[in-house]
Short mmCIF file of C-alpha atoms in Angstrom, two decimals:
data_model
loop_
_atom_site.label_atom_id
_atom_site.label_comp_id
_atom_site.label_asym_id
_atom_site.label_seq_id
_atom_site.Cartn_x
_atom_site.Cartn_y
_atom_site.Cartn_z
CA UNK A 1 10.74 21.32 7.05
CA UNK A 2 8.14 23.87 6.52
CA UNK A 3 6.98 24.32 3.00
CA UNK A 4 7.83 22.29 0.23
CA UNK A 5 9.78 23.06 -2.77
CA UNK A 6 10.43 21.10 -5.96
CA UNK A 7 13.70 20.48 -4.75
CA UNK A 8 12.53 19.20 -1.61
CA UNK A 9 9.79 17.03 -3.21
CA UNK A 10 12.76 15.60 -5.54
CA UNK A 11 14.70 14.68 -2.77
CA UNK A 12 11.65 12.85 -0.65
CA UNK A 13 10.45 11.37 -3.69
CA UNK A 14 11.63 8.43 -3.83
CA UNK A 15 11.35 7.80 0.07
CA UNK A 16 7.69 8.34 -0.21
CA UNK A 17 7.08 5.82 -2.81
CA UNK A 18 8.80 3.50 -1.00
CA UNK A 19 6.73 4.12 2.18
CA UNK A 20 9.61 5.33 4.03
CA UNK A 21 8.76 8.93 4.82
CA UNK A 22 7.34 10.36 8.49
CA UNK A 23 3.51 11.40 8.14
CA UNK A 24 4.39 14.87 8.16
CA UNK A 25 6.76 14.67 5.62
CA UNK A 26 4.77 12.09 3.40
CA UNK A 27 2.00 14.65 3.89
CA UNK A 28 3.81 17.77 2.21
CA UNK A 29 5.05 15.98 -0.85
CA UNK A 30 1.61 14.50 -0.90
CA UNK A 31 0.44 18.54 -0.81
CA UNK A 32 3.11 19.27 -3.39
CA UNK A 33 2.47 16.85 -5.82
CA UNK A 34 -1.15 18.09 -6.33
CA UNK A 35 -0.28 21.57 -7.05
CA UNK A 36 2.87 20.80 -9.15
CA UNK A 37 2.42 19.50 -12.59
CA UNK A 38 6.59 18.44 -13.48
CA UNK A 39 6.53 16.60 -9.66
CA UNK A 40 3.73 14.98 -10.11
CA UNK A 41 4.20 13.98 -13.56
CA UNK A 42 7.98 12.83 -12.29
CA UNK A 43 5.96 10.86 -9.86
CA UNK A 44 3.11 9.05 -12.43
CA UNK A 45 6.42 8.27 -14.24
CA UNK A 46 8.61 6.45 -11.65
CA UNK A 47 5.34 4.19 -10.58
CA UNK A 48 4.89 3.42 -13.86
CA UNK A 49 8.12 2.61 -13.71
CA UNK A 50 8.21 0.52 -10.76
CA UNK A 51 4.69 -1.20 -11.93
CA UNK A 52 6.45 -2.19 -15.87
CA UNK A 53 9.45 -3.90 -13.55
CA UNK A 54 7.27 -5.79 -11.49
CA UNK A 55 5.36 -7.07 -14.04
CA UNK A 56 8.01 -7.52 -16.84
CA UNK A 57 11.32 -8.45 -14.95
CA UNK A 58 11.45 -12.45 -14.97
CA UNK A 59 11.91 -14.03 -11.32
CA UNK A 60 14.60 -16.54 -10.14
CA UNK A 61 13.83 -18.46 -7.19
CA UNK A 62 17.25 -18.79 -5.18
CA UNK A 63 18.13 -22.34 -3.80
CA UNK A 64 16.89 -23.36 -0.20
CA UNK A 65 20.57 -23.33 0.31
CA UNK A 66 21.14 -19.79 -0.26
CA UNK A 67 17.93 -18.93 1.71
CA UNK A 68 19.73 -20.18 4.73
CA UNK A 69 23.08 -19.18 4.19
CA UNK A 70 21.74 -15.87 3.95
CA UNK A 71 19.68 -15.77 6.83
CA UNK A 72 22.32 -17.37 8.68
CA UNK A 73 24.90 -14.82 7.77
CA UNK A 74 22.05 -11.85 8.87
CA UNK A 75 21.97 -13.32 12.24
CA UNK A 76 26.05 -13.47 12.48
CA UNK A 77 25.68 -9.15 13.55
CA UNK A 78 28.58 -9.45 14.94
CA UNK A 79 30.36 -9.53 11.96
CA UNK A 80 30.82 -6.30 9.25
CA UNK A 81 28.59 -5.85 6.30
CA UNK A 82 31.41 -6.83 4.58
CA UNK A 83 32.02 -9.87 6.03
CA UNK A 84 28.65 -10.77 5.49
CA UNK A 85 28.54 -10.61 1.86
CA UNK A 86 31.85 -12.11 1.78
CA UNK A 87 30.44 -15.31 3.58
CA UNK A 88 27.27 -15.24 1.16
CA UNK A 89 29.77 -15.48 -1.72
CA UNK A 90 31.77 -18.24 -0.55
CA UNK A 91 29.10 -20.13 0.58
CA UNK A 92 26.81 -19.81 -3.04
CA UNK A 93 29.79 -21.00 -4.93
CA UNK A 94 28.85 -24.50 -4.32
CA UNK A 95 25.30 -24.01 -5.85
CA UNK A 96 25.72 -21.31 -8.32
CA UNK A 97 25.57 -22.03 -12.22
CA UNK A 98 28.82 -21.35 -13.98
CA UNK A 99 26.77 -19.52 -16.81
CA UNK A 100 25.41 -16.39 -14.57
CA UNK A 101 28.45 -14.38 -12.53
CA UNK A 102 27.65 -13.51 -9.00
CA UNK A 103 27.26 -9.59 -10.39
CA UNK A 104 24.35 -11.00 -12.15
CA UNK A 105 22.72 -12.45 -9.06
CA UNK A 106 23.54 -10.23 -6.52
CA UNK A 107 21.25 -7.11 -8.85
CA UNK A 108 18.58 -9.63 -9.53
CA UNK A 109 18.28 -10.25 -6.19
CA UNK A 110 18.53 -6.74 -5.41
CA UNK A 111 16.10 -6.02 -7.69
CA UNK A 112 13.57 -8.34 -6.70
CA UNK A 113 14.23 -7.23 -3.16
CA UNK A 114 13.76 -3.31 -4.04
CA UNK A 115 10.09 -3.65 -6.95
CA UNK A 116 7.16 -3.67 -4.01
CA UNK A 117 4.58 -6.91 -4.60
CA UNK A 118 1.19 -5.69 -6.08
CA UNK A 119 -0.30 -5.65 -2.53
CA UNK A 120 2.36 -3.04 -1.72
CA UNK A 121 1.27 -1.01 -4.82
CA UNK A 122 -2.34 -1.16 -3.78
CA UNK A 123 -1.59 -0.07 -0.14
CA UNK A 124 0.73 2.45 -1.03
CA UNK A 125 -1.71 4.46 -3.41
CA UNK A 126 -4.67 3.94 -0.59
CA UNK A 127 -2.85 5.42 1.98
CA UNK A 128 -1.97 8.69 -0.40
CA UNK A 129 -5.97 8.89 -1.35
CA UNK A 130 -6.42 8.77 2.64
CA UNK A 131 -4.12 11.79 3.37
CA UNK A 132 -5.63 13.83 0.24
CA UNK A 133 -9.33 12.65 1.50
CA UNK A 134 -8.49 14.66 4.72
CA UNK A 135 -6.26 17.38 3.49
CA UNK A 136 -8.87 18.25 0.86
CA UNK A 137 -11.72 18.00 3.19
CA UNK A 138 -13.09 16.18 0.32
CA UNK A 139 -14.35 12.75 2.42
CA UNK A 140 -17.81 12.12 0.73
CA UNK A 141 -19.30 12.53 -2.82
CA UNK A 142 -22.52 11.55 -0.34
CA UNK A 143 -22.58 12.31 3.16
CA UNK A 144 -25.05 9.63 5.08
CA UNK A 145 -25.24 7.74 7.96
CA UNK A 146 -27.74 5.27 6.26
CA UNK A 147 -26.81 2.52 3.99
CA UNK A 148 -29.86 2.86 2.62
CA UNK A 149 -28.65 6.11 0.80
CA UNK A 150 -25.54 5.35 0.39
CA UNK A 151 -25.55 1.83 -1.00
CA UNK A 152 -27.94 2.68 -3.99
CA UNK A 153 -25.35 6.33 -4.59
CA UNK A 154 -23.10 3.70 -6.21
CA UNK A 155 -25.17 2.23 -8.96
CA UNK A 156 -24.29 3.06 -11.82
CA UNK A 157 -21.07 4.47 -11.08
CA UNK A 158 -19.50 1.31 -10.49
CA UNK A 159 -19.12 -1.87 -12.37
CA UNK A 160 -19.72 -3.60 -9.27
CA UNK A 161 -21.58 -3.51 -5.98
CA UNK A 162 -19.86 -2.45 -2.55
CA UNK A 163 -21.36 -3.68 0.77
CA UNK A 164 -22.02 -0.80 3.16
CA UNK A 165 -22.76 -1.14 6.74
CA UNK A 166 -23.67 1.16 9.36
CA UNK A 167 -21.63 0.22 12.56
CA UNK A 168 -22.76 2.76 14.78
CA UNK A 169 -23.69 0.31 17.65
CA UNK A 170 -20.28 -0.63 17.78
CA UNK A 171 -18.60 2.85 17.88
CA UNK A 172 -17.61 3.26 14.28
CA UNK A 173 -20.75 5.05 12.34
CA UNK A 174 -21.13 5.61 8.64
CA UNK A 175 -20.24 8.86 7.58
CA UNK A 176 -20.72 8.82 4.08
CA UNK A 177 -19.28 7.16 0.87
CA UNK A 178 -17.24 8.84 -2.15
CA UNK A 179 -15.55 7.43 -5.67
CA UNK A 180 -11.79 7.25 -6.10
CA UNK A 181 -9.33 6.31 -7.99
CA UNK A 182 -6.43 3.07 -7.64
CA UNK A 183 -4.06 0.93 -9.66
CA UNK A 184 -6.12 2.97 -13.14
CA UNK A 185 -9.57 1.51 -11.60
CA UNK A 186 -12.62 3.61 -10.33
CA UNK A 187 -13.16 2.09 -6.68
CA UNK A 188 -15.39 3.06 -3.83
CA UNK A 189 -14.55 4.18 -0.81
CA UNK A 190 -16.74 3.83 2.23
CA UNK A 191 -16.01 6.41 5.40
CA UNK A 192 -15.95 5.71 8.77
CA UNK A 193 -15.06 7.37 12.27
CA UNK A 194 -13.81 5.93 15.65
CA UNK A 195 -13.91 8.93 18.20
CA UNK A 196 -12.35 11.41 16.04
CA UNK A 197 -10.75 8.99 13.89
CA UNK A 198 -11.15 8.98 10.42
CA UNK A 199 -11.05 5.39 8.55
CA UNK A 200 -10.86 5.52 4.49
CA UNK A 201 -11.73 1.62 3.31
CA UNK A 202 -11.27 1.13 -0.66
CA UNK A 203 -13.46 -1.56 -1.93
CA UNK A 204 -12.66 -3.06 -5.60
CA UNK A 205 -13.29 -6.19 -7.83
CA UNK A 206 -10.45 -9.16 -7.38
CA UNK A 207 -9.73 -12.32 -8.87
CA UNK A 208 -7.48 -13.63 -5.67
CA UNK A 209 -8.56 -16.18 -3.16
CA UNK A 210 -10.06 -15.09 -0.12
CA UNK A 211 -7.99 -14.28 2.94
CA UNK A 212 -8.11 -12.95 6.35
CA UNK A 213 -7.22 -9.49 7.44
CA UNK A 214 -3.49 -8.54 7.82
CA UNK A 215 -2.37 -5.95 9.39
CA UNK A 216 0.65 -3.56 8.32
CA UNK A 217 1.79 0.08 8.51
CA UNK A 218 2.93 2.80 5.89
CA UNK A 219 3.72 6.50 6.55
CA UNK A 220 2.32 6.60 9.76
CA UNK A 221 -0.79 4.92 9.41
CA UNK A 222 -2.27 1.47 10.14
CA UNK A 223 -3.96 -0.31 7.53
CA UNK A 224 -5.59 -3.69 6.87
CA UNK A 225 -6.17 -5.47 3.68
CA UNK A 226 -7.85 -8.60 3.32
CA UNK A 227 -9.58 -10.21 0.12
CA UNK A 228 -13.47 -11.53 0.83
CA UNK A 229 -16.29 -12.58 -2.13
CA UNK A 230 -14.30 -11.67 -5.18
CA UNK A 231 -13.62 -8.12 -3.79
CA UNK A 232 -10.19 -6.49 -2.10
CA UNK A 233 -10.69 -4.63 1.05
CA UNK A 234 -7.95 -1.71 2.39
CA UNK A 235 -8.65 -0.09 5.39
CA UNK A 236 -6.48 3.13 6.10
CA UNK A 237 -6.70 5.64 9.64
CA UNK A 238 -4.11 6.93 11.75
CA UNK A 239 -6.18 4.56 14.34
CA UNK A 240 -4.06 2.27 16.67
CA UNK A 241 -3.68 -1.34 15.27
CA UNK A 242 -5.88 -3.40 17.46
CA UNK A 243 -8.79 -1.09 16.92
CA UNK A 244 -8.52 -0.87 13.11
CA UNK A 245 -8.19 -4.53 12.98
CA UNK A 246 -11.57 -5.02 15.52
CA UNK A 247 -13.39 -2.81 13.03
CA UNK A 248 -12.01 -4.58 9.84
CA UNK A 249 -13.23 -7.86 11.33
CA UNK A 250 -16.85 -6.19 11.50
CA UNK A 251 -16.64 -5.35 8.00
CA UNK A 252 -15.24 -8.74 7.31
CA UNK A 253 -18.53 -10.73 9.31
CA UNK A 254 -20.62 -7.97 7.75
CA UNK A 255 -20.62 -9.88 4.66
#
């Protein structure tokens, strides 16, 4: 695919909110949706969407039993889809509550399965501000290689204070820092480069516990979130996993 149409960009929408698209593809709806006003307002509309579900569709918590018979009846490959679900029915009639039909459960399960967690929102919007960062050539609102300069660029900008470090001993220098935008909250992003690797890390204000890095993968890219001092952390490059994880860690003692 070559160009992108509104057609097209219907078609791949929904794939590339749901992190399912190549990075070629990903990147020319990404393209499209900045220059067309009706896709991209389609767009705003179905992540709102997805965002009001999340946080407005009430949760059931299946039975341990079901857990297993489920898993159980994924393992049993051998046997059609069919099958399958026809085993998971038989097998939840001994738990399930007269008052809800099995209709009922299987879309709230489905639907549970289908809404991405708020982490997956998060990740999912960093990785698009990553590809526009580089198609854009917009990387820096300040271009620096010195903390010093960029550190004090965010005052006042910010409702909070980012730490910036300069790992240029260890093969991934500063390159300069920029504002953007996640989730309907100003963030900063710091940028870095490995070789000729770009790395985008989005720095915002959380109330969650701290955690180590994890490592997953969206469109392409390799990215690692972790949550340190009150503050989220999402590091996004097309850099292989083990090296985007040893710089995350530096970021991660840097504190």
């Amino acid at each position: 695919m070559n160009e992108m149409n509104c057609n097209n960009c219907q078609r791949w929408l929904h794939g590339y909110l749901d992190n399912e698209l190549d990075t070629a593809t990903a990147t020319l709806v990404a393209a499209h949706l900045e220059a067309c006003l009706k896709c991209k307002h389609q767009y705003e509309e179905m992540k709102t969407l997805i965002a009001d579900v999340k946080e407005h569709v009430p949760y059931y918590e299946a039975p341990a039993s079901l857990t297993r018979n489920v898993f159980s009846a994924i393992q049993a490959q051998a046997s059609p889809a069919a099958s399958i679900w026809q085993t998971i029915q038989d097998r939840s009639r001994n738990w399930f509550v007269p008052a809800f039909s099995m209709a009922v459960l299987a879309a709230s399960v489905l639907l549970y399965i289908a809404v991405p967690t708020n982490q997956n929102l998060w990740v999912d919007e960093a990785v698009s501000e990553h590809v526009r960062s580089l198609m854009a050539e917009h990387l820096n609102d300040v271009a620096s290689s010195d903390k010093h300069t960029v550190k004090p660029w965010f005052t006042g900008k910010l409702d909070f204070s980012p730490p910036v470090y300069d790992f240029t001993a260890q093969g991934y220098p500063l390159l300069g820092g920029r504002l953007d935008y996640l989730q309907h909250q100003t963030v900063a992003a710091l940028i870095y480069r490995y070789n000729k690797h770009i790395i985008n890390v989005f720095i915002m204000p959380t109330g969650e516990a701290d955690s180590s890095p994890a490592s997953l993968s969206a469109r392409g890219y390799n990215i690692v979130c972790w949550q340190q001092n009150h503050m989220r952390f999402i590091a996004v490059s097309d850099l292989n996993r083990g090296e985007l994880m040893t710089f995350s860690q530096l970021v991660q003692k840097g504190m």
